Amino acid sequence: MDVLLRLLGMLAVLLVGTGLRSVGVLDSSRTGRLNAATYYVALPSLVFVATYDRSIAALLSGALVVAVLAALLATAGIAWVLHRNRPAARRSVAVVQSYHSNLGYLGLPLVAATFDPDVTALASVVLGVALLVQVPLTVAVLSVVNGADTSVVREASTLARNPVLIALVAGILIGAVGAPVPVAVASGLDRLGSLVLPLALLCVGASLRVDRAVADPGATGWVLALKLGCAPAIAWATLVGFGVDAATLTAGVVMLGTPTAVSTYVFATELGGDEAFASRNVFVTTVASVASLYVLIGLVG
């Protein structure tokens, strides 16, 4: 019941963000500042605090890396086959939204609020590995299918400057060498990290568009099934096959069972995808994930 109440509370904050945008409180400028505070301060703080006091052996699990890659790439491949006959702009969006998860703004904060620090540390690794794969893959799929012009060097440079990845690497390195972190610093970062969930939910809510007309419900249904069902199922099967412990299984399955990231709408807008279709899918998978994550958490928790 606690998990269900937490998920329903998250949905309520999301809808508050949507409502604040609709009445003009969270306009583009304020949402941008809120997003910057979340992306550059709160989320990196959470990642660093979750990893800085752990050994590399405790964090970098080969099974977890393989499970993340298997879930992302296999789901992308299945989506490619299922949507191969759709118009290019819609096909590209359907493929990327089937695997591209909202790991930073929903996944990791949810794990941190629901499970113990061991699971949160492993979830931070899932976030880092997935960022290195799903962002370049999404840009590549949208660019190739839609014939959009993009710079691989620019995207690689952007990824290298990602504050979440920098915080993850810093945490892993400090944990590897056993360098002490002052208690006051760790405590301050921990408090900043605790702000991720409310800030991120408001940002996501302010980005959701619920006024789009329903288009191609069949394609949206497949996106929903692949993102919330297929991806975590592949991760689960892979991790169980490796015989991992409960914390690793929980981190991998819950993180990869999160809804489609809002950033896919941004990528679709910039790289020739179907914007209205992308917006609708983000909203549908986000709302539906309340039920699917409740089931997943119950199964692994």
PDB file of C-alpha atoms in Angstrom:
ATOM      1  CA  MET A   1       0.000   0.000   0.000  1.00  0.00           C
ATOM      2  CA  ASP A   2       2.877   2.384   0.770  1.00  0.00           C
ATOM      3  CA  VAL A   3       4.273   1.887  -2.735  1.00  0.00           C
ATOM      4  CA  LEU A   4       0.897   2.503  -4.339  1.00  0.00           C
ATOM      5  CA  LEU A   5       0.405   5.679  -2.316  1.00  0.00           C
ATOM      6  CA  ARG A   6       3.884   6.868  -3.279  1.00  0.00           C
ATOM      7  CA  LEU A   7       3.201   6.235  -6.969  1.00  0.00           C
ATOM      8  CA  LEU A   8      -0.169   7.959  -6.800  1.00  0.00           C
ATOM      9  CA  GLY A   9       1.503  10.864  -5.020  1.00  0.00           C
ATOM     10  CA  MET A  10       4.044  11.073  -7.846  1.00  0.00           C
ATOM     11  CA  LEU A  11       1.226  11.141 -10.376  1.00  0.00           C
ATOM     12  CA  ALA A  12      -0.446  13.916  -8.400  1.00  0.00           C
ATOM     13  CA  VAL A  13       2.722  16.040  -8.450  1.00  0.00           C
ATOM     14  CA  LEU A  14       3.050  15.401 -12.192  1.00  0.00           C
ATOM     15  CA  LEU A  15      -0.460  16.659 -12.752  1.00  0.00           C
ATOM     16  CA  VAL A  16       0.234  19.664 -10.516  1.00  0.00           C
ATOM     17  CA  GLY A  17       3.142  20.503 -12.820  1.00  0.00           C
ATOM     18  CA  THR A  18       0.841  20.178 -15.824  1.00  0.00           C
ATOM     19  CA  GLY A  19      -1.750  22.370 -14.156  1.00  0.00           C
ATOM     20  CA  LEU A  20       0.807  25.030 -13.203  1.00  0.00           C
ATOM     21  CA  ARG A  21       1.931  25.167 -16.811  1.00  0.00           C
ATOM     22  CA  SER A  22      -1.614  25.469 -18.102  1.00  0.00           C
ATOM     23  CA  VAL A  23      -2.327  28.485 -15.875  1.00  0.00           C
ATOM     24  CA  GLY A  24       0.976  30.138 -16.726  1.00  0.00           C
ATOM     25  CA  VAL A  25       2.791  29.669 -13.407  1.00  0.00           C
ATOM     26  CA  LEU A  26       5.344  27.280 -14.865  1.00  0.00           C
ATOM     27  CA  ASP A  27       6.020  29.084 -18.126  1.00  0.00           C
ATOM     28  CA  SER A  28       8.965  28.116 -20.332  1.00  0.00           C
ATOM     29  CA  SER A  29      11.372  30.382 -18.454  1.00  0.00           C
ATOM     30  CA  ARG A  30      10.483  29.118 -14.967  1.00  0.00           C
ATOM     31  CA  THR A  31      10.365  25.518 -16.152  1.00  0.00           C
ATOM     32  CA  GLY A  32      13.808  25.972 -17.680  1.00  0.00           C
ATOM     33  CA  ARG A  33      15.239  27.223 -14.391  1.00  0.00           C
ATOM     34  CA  LEU A  34      13.563  24.417 -12.465  1.00  0.00           C
ATOM     35  CA  ASN A  35      14.911  21.894 -14.940  1.00  0.00           C
ATOM     36  CA  ALA A  36      18.423  23.349 -14.663  1.00  0.00           C
ATOM     37  CA  ALA A  37      18.340  23.071 -10.865  1.00  0.00           C
ATOM     38  CA  THR A  38      17.255  19.438 -11.157  1.00  0.00           C
ATOM     39  CA  TYR A  39      19.618  18.424 -13.951  1.00  0.00           C
ATOM     40  CA  TYR A  40      22.765  20.243 -12.889  1.00  0.00           C
ATOM     41  CA  VAL A  41      22.469  20.175  -9.085  1.00  0.00           C
ATOM     42  CA  ALA A  42      19.944  17.830  -7.477  1.00  0.00           C
ATOM     43  CA  LEU A  43      20.272  14.757  -9.718  1.00  0.00           C
ATOM     44  CA  PRO A  44      24.106  14.734  -9.809  1.00  0.00           C
ATOM     45  CA  SER A  45      24.080  15.145  -6.019  1.00  0.00           C
ATOM     46  CA  LEU A  46      21.864  12.078  -5.651  1.00  0.00           C
ATOM     47  CA  VAL A  47      24.098  10.024  -7.963  1.00  0.00           C
ATOM     48  CA  PHE A  48      27.292  11.062  -6.184  1.00  0.00           C
ATOM     49  CA  VAL A  49      25.970  10.386  -2.672  1.00  0.00           C
ATOM     50  CA  ALA A  50      24.695   6.975  -3.791  1.00  0.00           C
ATOM     51  CA  THR A  51      28.094   5.869  -5.142  1.00  0.00           C
ATOM     52  CA  TYR A  52      31.025   7.654  -3.461  1.00  0.00           C
ATOM     53  CA  ASP A  53      31.375   5.250  -0.529  1.00  0.00           C
ATOM     54  CA  ARG A  54      31.211   1.982  -2.481  1.00  0.00           C
ATOM     55  CA  SER A  55      33.840  -0.150  -4.179  1.00  0.00           C
ATOM     56  CA  ILE A  56      33.970  -0.648  -7.925  1.00  0.00           C
ATOM     57  CA  ALA A  57      33.255  -4.357  -7.415  1.00  0.00           C
ATOM     58  CA  ALA A  58      30.026  -3.516  -5.602  1.00  0.00           C
ATOM     59  CA  LEU A  59      28.865  -1.175  -8.372  1.00  0.00           C
ATOM     60  CA  LEU A  60      30.089  -2.376 -11.746  1.00  0.00           C
ATOM     61  CA  SER A  61      28.351  -5.665 -12.366  1.00  0.00           C
ATOM     62  CA  GLY A  62      28.865  -7.241 -15.773  1.00  0.00           C
ATOM     63  CA  ALA A  63      25.450  -8.851 -15.530  1.00  0.00           C
ATOM     64  CA  LEU A  64      23.810  -5.482 -14.926  1.00  0.00           C
ATOM     65  CA  VAL A  65      25.572  -3.895 -17.911  1.00  0.00           C
ATOM     66  CA  VAL A  66      24.601  -6.800 -20.175  1.00  0.00           C
ATOM     67  CA  ALA A  67      20.987  -6.627 -18.961  1.00  0.00           C
ATOM     68  CA  VAL A  68      20.759  -2.901 -19.726  1.00  0.00           C
ATOM     69  CA  LEU A  69      22.213  -3.411 -23.207  1.00  0.00           C
ATOM     70  CA  ALA A  70      19.969  -6.399 -23.886  1.00  0.00           C
ATOM     71  CA  ALA A  71      16.817  -4.571 -22.791  1.00  0.00           C
ATOM     72  CA  LEU A  72      17.571  -1.453 -24.832  1.00  0.00           C
ATOM     73  CA  LEU A  73      18.844  -3.073 -28.020  1.00  0.00           C
ATOM     74  CA  ALA A  74      16.411  -6.000 -28.123  1.00  0.00           C
ATOM     75  CA  THR A  75      13.421  -3.746 -27.483  1.00  0.00           C
ATOM     76  CA  ALA A  76      14.643  -1.364 -30.187  1.00  0.00           C
ATOM     77  CA  GLY A  77      14.983  -4.264 -32.622  1.00  0.00           C
ATOM     78  CA  ILE A  78      11.494  -5.577 -31.907  1.00  0.00           C
ATOM     79  CA  ALA A  79      10.048  -2.074 -32.278  1.00  0.00           C
ATOM     80  CA  TRP A  80      11.862  -1.610 -35.589  1.00  0.00           C
ATOM     81  CA  VAL A  81      10.230  -4.753 -36.987  1.00  0.00           C
ATOM     82  CA  LEU A  82       6.769  -3.935 -35.634  1.00  0.00           C
ATOM     83  CA  HIS A  83       6.740  -0.377 -37.020  1.00  0.00           C
ATOM     84  CA  ARG A  84       8.658  -0.961 -40.268  1.00  0.00           C
ATOM     85  CA  ASN A  85       5.666  -0.106 -42.487  1.00  0.00           C
ATOM     86  CA  ARG A  86       4.659   3.147 -40.802  1.00  0.00           C
ATOM     87  CA  PRO A  87       5.526   6.594 -42.212  1.00  0.00           C
ATOM     88  CA  ALA A  88       9.117   7.559 -41.423  1.00  0.00           C
ATOM     89  CA  ALA A  89       8.349  10.384 -38.986  1.00  0.00           C
ATOM     90  CA  ARG A  90       6.061   8.169 -36.916  1.00  0.00           C
ATOM     91  CA  ARG A  91       8.159   5.011 -37.280  1.00  0.00           C
ATOM     92  CA  SER A  92      11.271   6.697 -35.912  1.00  0.00           C
ATOM     93  CA  VAL A  93       9.416   8.040 -32.873  1.00  0.00           C
ATOM     94  CA  ALA A  94       7.685   4.712 -32.166  1.00  0.00           C
ATOM     95  CA  VAL A  95      11.025   2.914 -32.187  1.00  0.00           C
ATOM     96  CA  VAL A  96      12.910   5.293 -29.875  1.00  0.00           C
ATOM     97  CA  GLN A  97      10.018   5.697 -27.447  1.00  0.00           C
ATOM     98  CA  SER A  98       9.807   1.934 -27.030  1.00  0.00           C
ATOM     99  CA  TYR A  99      13.198   1.749 -25.294  1.00  0.00           C
ATOM    100  CA  HIS A 100      14.228   5.293 -24.234  1.00  0.00           C
ATOM    101  CA  SER A 101      13.451   5.397 -20.497  1.00  0.00           C
ATOM    102  CA  ASN A 102      12.926   8.280 -18.102  1.00  0.00           C
ATOM    103  CA  LEU A 103      15.686   7.030 -15.809  1.00  0.00           C
ATOM    104  CA  GLY A 104      16.922  10.296 -14.321  1.00  0.00           C
ATOM    105  CA  TYR A 105      13.722  12.186 -13.571  1.00  0.00           C
ATOM    106  CA  LEU A 106      11.544   9.230 -12.560  1.00  0.00           C
ATOM    107  CA  GLY A 107      13.553   6.015 -12.276  1.00  0.00           C
ATOM    108  CA  LEU A 108      16.405   6.898  -9.931  1.00  0.00           C
ATOM    109  CA  PRO A 109      14.362   9.213  -7.653  1.00  0.00           C
ATOM    110  CA  LEU A 110      11.675   6.532  -7.342  1.00  0.00           C
ATOM    111  CA  VAL A 111      14.258   3.865  -6.480  1.00  0.00           C
ATOM    112  CA  ALA A 112      15.905   6.165  -3.932  1.00  0.00           C
ATOM    113  CA  ALA A 113      12.543   6.850  -2.283  1.00  0.00           C
ATOM    114  CA  THR A 114      11.450   3.204  -2.262  1.00  0.00           C
ATOM    115  CA  PHE A 115      14.494   0.994  -1.740  1.00  0.00           C
ATOM    116  CA  ASP A 116      17.659   0.910   0.346  1.00  0.00           C
ATOM    117  CA  PRO A 117      20.978   2.603  -0.591  1.00  0.00           C
ATOM    118  CA  ASP A 118      22.386  -0.586  -2.164  1.00  0.00           C
ATOM    119  CA  VAL A 119      19.648  -0.591  -4.797  1.00  0.00           C
ATOM    120  CA  THR A 120      19.998   3.169  -5.343  1.00  0.00           C
ATOM    121  CA  ALA A 121      23.730   2.810  -5.985  1.00  0.00           C
ATOM    122  CA  LEU A 122      23.138   0.096  -8.574  1.00  0.00           C
ATOM    123  CA  ALA A 123      20.322   2.120 -10.127  1.00  0.00           C
ATOM    124  CA  SER A 124      22.802   4.986 -10.578  1.00  0.00           C
ATOM    125  CA  VAL A 125      24.972   2.636 -12.613  1.00  0.00           C
ATOM    126  CA  VAL A 126      21.959   1.625 -14.713  1.00  0.00           C
ATOM    127  CA  LEU A 127      21.337   5.308 -15.367  1.00  0.00           C
ATOM    128  CA  GLY A 128      24.919   5.894 -16.470  1.00  0.00           C
ATOM    129  CA  VAL A 129      25.129   2.862 -18.753  1.00  0.00           C
ATOM    130  CA  ALA A 130      21.746   3.593 -20.322  1.00  0.00           C
ATOM    131  CA  LEU A 131      22.681   7.236 -20.966  1.00  0.00           C
ATOM    132  CA  LEU A 132      25.746   6.101 -22.906  1.00  0.00           C
ATOM    133  CA  VAL A 133      23.577   3.863 -25.092  1.00  0.00           C
ATOM    134  CA  GLN A 134      20.062   5.235 -25.447  1.00  0.00           C
ATOM    135  CA  VAL A 135      20.914   8.866 -26.236  1.00  0.00           C
ATOM    136  CA  PRO A 136      23.282   8.090 -29.171  1.00  0.00           C
ATOM    137  CA  LEU A 137      20.920   5.340 -30.372  1.00  0.00           C
ATOM    138  CA  THR A 138      17.929   7.685 -30.299  1.00  0.00           C
ATOM    139  CA  VAL A 139      19.778  10.397 -32.211  1.00  0.00           C
ATOM    140  CA  ALA A 140      20.982   7.821 -34.757  1.00  0.00           C
ATOM    141  CA  VAL A 141      17.524   6.299 -35.338  1.00  0.00           C
ATOM    142  CA  LEU A 142      15.771   9.650 -35.743  1.00  0.00           C
ATOM    143  CA  SER A 143      18.533  11.029 -37.991  1.00  0.00           C
ATOM    144  CA  VAL A 144      18.748   7.995 -40.265  1.00  0.00           C
ATOM    145  CA  VAL A 145      15.014   7.362 -40.643  1.00  0.00           C
ATOM    146  CA  ASN A 146      14.071  11.028 -41.109  1.00  0.00           C
ATOM    147  CA  GLY A 147      17.156  12.087 -43.041  1.00  0.00           C
ATOM    148  CA  ALA A 148      17.907  14.767 -40.452  1.00  0.00           C
ATOM    149  CA  ASP A 149      21.306  16.401 -40.277  1.00  0.00           C
ATOM    150  CA  THR A 150      23.128  16.062 -36.978  1.00  0.00           C
ATOM    151  CA  SER A 151      26.707  16.072 -35.754  1.00  0.00           C
ATOM    152  CA  VAL A 152      28.034  12.931 -34.105  1.00  0.00           C
ATOM    153  CA  VAL A 153      30.902  14.934 -32.632  1.00  0.00           C
ATOM    154  CA  ARG A 154      28.503  17.466 -31.119  1.00  0.00           C
ATOM    155  CA  GLU A 155      26.336  14.758 -29.563  1.00  0.00           C
ATOM    156  CA  ALA A 156      29.391  12.961 -28.168  1.00  0.00           C
ATOM    157  CA  SER A 157      30.654  16.229 -26.718  1.00  0.00           C
ATOM    158  CA  THR A 158      27.286  16.903 -25.087  1.00  0.00           C
ATOM    159  CA  LEU A 159      27.251  13.428 -23.572  1.00  0.00           C
ATOM    160  CA  ALA A 160      30.795  13.831 -22.246  1.00  0.00           C
ATOM    161  CA  ARG A 161      29.694  16.987 -20.407  1.00  0.00           C
ATOM    162  CA  ASN A 162      26.594  15.366 -18.930  1.00  0.00           C
ATOM    163  CA  PRO A 163      26.569  16.307 -15.202  1.00  0.00           C
ATOM    164  CA  VAL A 164      25.006  12.990 -14.192  1.00  0.00           C
ATOM    165  CA  LEU A 165      27.767  10.989 -15.885  1.00  0.00           C
ATOM    166  CA  ILE A 166      30.413  13.265 -14.372  1.00  0.00           C
ATOM    167  CA  ALA A 167      28.919  12.753 -10.896  1.00  0.00           C
ATOM    168  CA  LEU A 168      28.767   8.978 -11.433  1.00  0.00           C
ATOM    169  CA  VAL A 169      32.402   8.768 -12.555  1.00  0.00           C
ATOM    170  CA  ALA A 170      33.482  10.989  -9.654  1.00  0.00           C
ATOM    171  CA  GLY A 171      31.596   8.831  -7.153  1.00  0.00           C
ATOM    172  CA  ILE A 172      33.048   5.601  -8.553  1.00  0.00           C
ATOM    173  CA  LEU A 173      36.612   6.958  -8.558  1.00  0.00           C
ATOM    174  CA  ILE A 174      36.384   8.304  -5.011  1.00  0.00           C
ATOM    175  CA  GLY A 175      34.970   4.991  -3.859  1.00  0.00           C
ATOM    176  CA  ALA A 176      37.736   3.104  -5.669  1.00  0.00           C
ATOM    177  CA  VAL A 177      40.571   5.005  -3.989  1.00  0.00           C
ATOM    178  CA  GLY A 178      38.776   5.313  -0.663  1.00  0.00           C
ATOM    179  CA  ALA A 179      39.159   9.087  -0.522  1.00  0.00           C
ATOM    180  CA  PRO A 180      37.243  10.592   2.405  1.00  0.00           C
ATOM    181  CA  VAL A 181      34.381  12.997   1.794  1.00  0.00           C
ATOM    182  CA  PRO A 182      33.743  15.482   4.626  1.00  0.00           C
ATOM    183  CA  VAL A 183      30.572  14.727   6.543  1.00  0.00           C
ATOM    184  CA  ALA A 184      29.244  18.243   5.995  1.00  0.00           C
ATOM    185  CA  VAL A 185      29.728  17.925   2.232  1.00  0.00           C
ATOM    186  CA  ALA A 186      28.072  14.515   2.064  1.00  0.00           C
ATOM    187  CA  SER A 187      25.191  15.713   4.212  1.00  0.00           C
ATOM    188  CA  GLY A 188      24.665  18.806   2.078  1.00  0.00           C
ATOM    189  CA  LEU A 189      24.702  16.795  -1.155  1.00  0.00           C
ATOM    190  CA  ASP A 190      22.317  14.290   0.372  1.00  0.00           C
ATOM    191  CA  ARG A 191      19.830  17.066   1.119  1.00  0.00           C
ATOM    192  CA  LEU A 192      20.156  18.404  -2.418  1.00  0.00           C
ATOM    193  CA  GLY A 193      19.636  14.903  -3.785  1.00  0.00           C
ATOM    194  CA  SER A 194      16.429  14.545  -1.787  1.00  0.00           C
ATOM    195  CA  LEU A 195      14.960  17.387  -3.871  1.00  0.00           C
ATOM    196  CA  VAL A 196      15.223  15.435  -7.115  1.00  0.00           C
ATOM    197  CA  LEU A 197      11.863  13.694  -6.935  1.00  0.00           C
ATOM    198  CA  PRO A 198       9.586  16.724  -6.391  1.00  0.00           C
ATOM    199  CA  LEU A 199      11.581  18.964  -8.739  1.00  0.00           C
ATOM    200  CA  ALA A 200      11.805  16.340 -11.472  1.00  0.00           C
ATOM    201  CA  LEU A 201       8.111  15.494 -11.235  1.00  0.00           C
ATOM    202  CA  LEU A 202       7.152  19.145 -11.613  1.00  0.00           C
ATOM    203  CA  CYS A 203       9.467  19.433 -14.634  1.00  0.00           C
ATOM    204  CA  VAL A 204       8.023  16.321 -16.256  1.00  0.00           C
ATOM    205  CA  GLY A 205       4.474  17.435 -15.508  1.00  0.00           C
ATOM    206  CA  ALA A 206       5.118  20.874 -16.996  1.00  0.00           C
ATOM    207  CA  SER A 207       6.426  19.168 -20.141  1.00  0.00           C
ATOM    208  CA  LEU A 208       3.482  16.804 -20.636  1.00  0.00           C
ATOM    209  CA  ARG A 209       0.931  17.737 -23.275  1.00  0.00           C
ATOM    210  CA  VAL A 210      -2.509  16.252 -22.728  1.00  0.00           C
ATOM    211  CA  ASP A 211      -4.321  18.285 -25.365  1.00  0.00           C
ATOM    212  CA  ARG A 212      -3.017  16.386 -28.369  1.00  0.00           C
ATOM    213  CA  ALA A 213      -5.531  14.561 -30.519  1.00  0.00           C
ATOM    214  CA  VAL A 214      -5.247  10.765 -30.419  1.00  0.00           C
ATOM    215  CA  ALA A 215      -3.369   9.570 -33.487  1.00  0.00           C
ATOM    216  CA  ASP A 216      -2.607   5.951 -34.434  1.00  0.00           C
ATOM    217  CA  PRO A 217      -3.714   4.266 -31.193  1.00  0.00           C
ATOM    218  CA  GLY A 218      -2.318   0.970 -32.472  1.00  0.00           C
ATOM    219  CA  ALA A 219       1.206   2.374 -32.641  1.00  0.00           C
ATOM    220  CA  THR A 220       0.828   3.986 -29.224  1.00  0.00           C
ATOM    221  CA  GLY A 221      -0.368   0.666 -27.836  1.00  0.00           C
ATOM    222  CA  TRP A 222       2.763  -1.070 -29.090  1.00  0.00           C
ATOM    223  CA  VAL A 223       4.965   1.648 -27.614  1.00  0.00           C
ATOM    224  CA  LEU A 224       3.174   1.178 -24.302  1.00  0.00           C
ATOM    225  CA  ALA A 225       3.566  -2.605 -24.370  1.00  0.00           C
ATOM    226  CA  LEU A 226       7.230  -2.556 -25.340  1.00  0.00           C
ATOM    227  CA  LYS A 227       8.303   0.223 -22.985  1.00  0.00           C
ATOM    228  CA  LEU A 228       6.486  -0.906 -19.856  1.00  0.00           C
ATOM    229  CA  GLY A 229       6.362  -4.640 -20.532  1.00  0.00           C
ATOM    230  CA  CYS A 230       8.976  -5.919 -22.939  1.00  0.00           C
ATOM    231  CA  ALA A 231      12.003  -3.887 -21.761  1.00  0.00           C
ATOM    232  CA  PRO A 232      11.742  -4.809 -18.055  1.00  0.00           C
ATOM    233  CA  ALA A 233      10.909  -8.420 -18.969  1.00  0.00           C
ATOM    234  CA  ILE A 234      14.101  -8.724 -21.026  1.00  0.00           C
ATOM    235  CA  ALA A 235      16.104  -7.152 -18.203  1.00  0.00           C
ATOM    236  CA  TRP A 236      14.519  -9.546 -15.706  1.00  0.00           C
ATOM    237  CA  ALA A 237      15.239 -12.640 -17.822  1.00  0.00           C
ATOM    238  CA  THR A 238      18.832 -11.566 -18.411  1.00  0.00           C
ATOM    239  CA  LEU A 239      19.546 -10.824 -14.752  1.00  0.00           C
ATOM    240  CA  VAL A 240      17.907 -14.030 -13.527  1.00  0.00           C
ATOM    241  CA  GLY A 241      19.954 -15.927 -16.097  1.00  0.00           C
ATOM    242  CA  PHE A 242      23.107 -14.489 -14.538  1.00  0.00           C
ATOM    243  CA  GLY A 243      21.902 -15.403 -11.047  1.00  0.00           C
ATOM    244  CA  VAL A 244      22.317 -11.904  -9.610  1.00  0.00           C
ATOM    245  CA  ASP A 245      21.367 -10.854  -6.091  1.00  0.00           C
ATOM    246  CA  ALA A 246      18.076  -9.204  -5.171  1.00  0.00           C
ATOM    247  CA  ALA A 247      19.433  -5.635  -5.165  1.00  0.00           C
ATOM    248  CA  THR A 248      20.816  -5.941  -8.703  1.00  0.00           C
ATOM    249  CA  LEU A 249      17.612  -7.525  -9.987  1.00  0.00           C
ATOM    250  CA  THR A 250      15.507  -4.793  -8.401  1.00  0.00           C
ATOM    251  CA  ALA A 251      17.640  -1.956  -9.756  1.00  0.00           C
ATOM    252  CA  GLY A 252      17.694  -3.300 -13.304  1.00  0.00           C
ATOM    253  CA  VAL A 253      14.029  -4.244 -13.594  1.00  0.00           C
ATOM    254  CA  VAL A 254      12.526  -1.143 -11.963  1.00  0.00           C
ATOM    255  CA  MET A 255      14.791   1.308 -13.802  1.00  0.00           C
ATOM    256  CA  LEU A 256      14.113  -0.241 -17.207  1.00  0.00           C
ATOM    257  CA  GLY A 257      10.394  -0.379 -16.458  1.00  0.00           C
ATOM    258  CA  THR A 258      10.104   3.413 -16.284  1.00  0.00           C
ATOM    259  CA  PRO A 259       8.041   5.316 -18.889  1.00  0.00           C
ATOM    260  CA  THR A 260       9.254   7.026 -22.023  1.00  0.00           C
ATOM    261  CA  ALA A 261      11.513  10.012 -21.372  1.00  0.00           C
ATOM    262  CA  VAL A 262      10.250  13.517 -22.096  1.00  0.00           C
ATOM    263  CA  SER A 263      13.530  14.125 -23.942  1.00  0.00           C
ATOM    264  CA  THR A 264      12.313  11.863 -26.764  1.00  0.00           C
ATOM    265  CA  TYR A 265       9.749  14.550 -27.608  1.00  0.00           C
ATOM    266  CA  VAL A 266      12.558  17.121 -27.765  1.00  0.00           C
ATOM    267  CA  PHE A 267      14.694  14.854 -29.961  1.00  0.00           C
ATOM    268  CA  ALA A 268      11.716  14.140 -32.226  1.00  0.00           C
ATOM    269  CA  THR A 269      11.028  17.855 -32.619  1.00  0.00           C
ATOM    270  CA  GLU A 270      14.643  18.583 -33.544  1.00  0.00           C
ATOM    271  CA  LEU A 271      15.212  15.573 -35.814  1.00  0.00           C
ATOM    272  CA  GLY A 272      12.078  15.343 -37.934  1.00  0.00           C
ATOM    273  CA  GLY A 273       9.895  13.011 -35.881  1.00  0.00           C
ATOM    274  CA  ASP A 274       6.129  13.172 -35.457  1.00  0.00           C
ATOM    275  CA  GLU A 275       5.844  15.695 -32.598  1.00  0.00           C
ATOM    276  CA  ALA A 276       2.169  15.161 -31.747  1.00  0.00           C
ATOM    277  CA  PHE A 277       2.615  11.393 -31.723  1.00  0.00           C
ATOM    278  CA  ALA A 278       5.702  11.698 -29.510  1.00  0.00           C
ATOM    279  CA  SER A 279       3.904  13.973 -27.063  1.00  0.00           C
ATOM    280  CA  ARG A 280       0.937  11.634 -26.766  1.00  0.00           C
ATOM    281  CA  ASN A 281       3.172   8.612 -26.129  1.00  0.00           C
ATOM    282  CA  VAL A 282       5.095  10.356 -23.350  1.00  0.00           C
ATOM    283  CA  PHE A 283       1.846  11.201 -21.594  1.00  0.00           C
ATOM    284  CA  VAL A 284       0.299   7.742 -22.022  1.00  0.00           C
ATOM    285  CA  THR A 285       3.356   5.782 -20.870  1.00  0.00           C
ATOM    286  CA  THR A 286       3.885   8.119 -17.906  1.00  0.00           C
ATOM    287  CA  VAL A 287       0.331   7.727 -16.615  1.00  0.00           C
ATOM    288  CA  ALA A 288       0.221   3.985 -17.306  1.00  0.00           C
ATOM    289  CA  SER A 289       3.544   3.460 -15.521  1.00  0.00           C
ATOM    290  CA  VAL A 290       1.840   4.084 -12.161  1.00  0.00           C
ATOM    291  CA  ALA A 291       0.151   0.697 -12.526  1.00  0.00           C
ATOM    292  CA  SER A 292       3.029  -1.139 -14.211  1.00  0.00           C
ATOM    293  CA  LEU A 293       5.656   0.088 -11.733  1.00  0.00           C
ATOM    294  CA  TYR A 294       3.411  -0.898  -8.841  1.00  0.00           C
ATOM    295  CA  VAL A 295       3.342  -4.433 -10.250  1.00  0.00           C
ATOM    296  CA  LEU A 296       7.095  -4.521 -10.918  1.00  0.00           C
ATOM    297  CA  ILE A 297       7.992  -3.196  -7.482  1.00  0.00           C
ATOM    298  CA  GLY A 298       5.676  -5.726  -5.886  1.00  0.00           C
ATOM    299  CA  LEU A 299       7.293  -8.558  -7.827  1.00  0.00           C
ATOM    300  CA  VAL A 300      10.930  -7.642  -7.123  1.00  0.00           C
ATOM    301  CA  GLY A 301      10.543  -5.844  -3.793  1.00  0.00           C
TER     302      GLY A 301
END
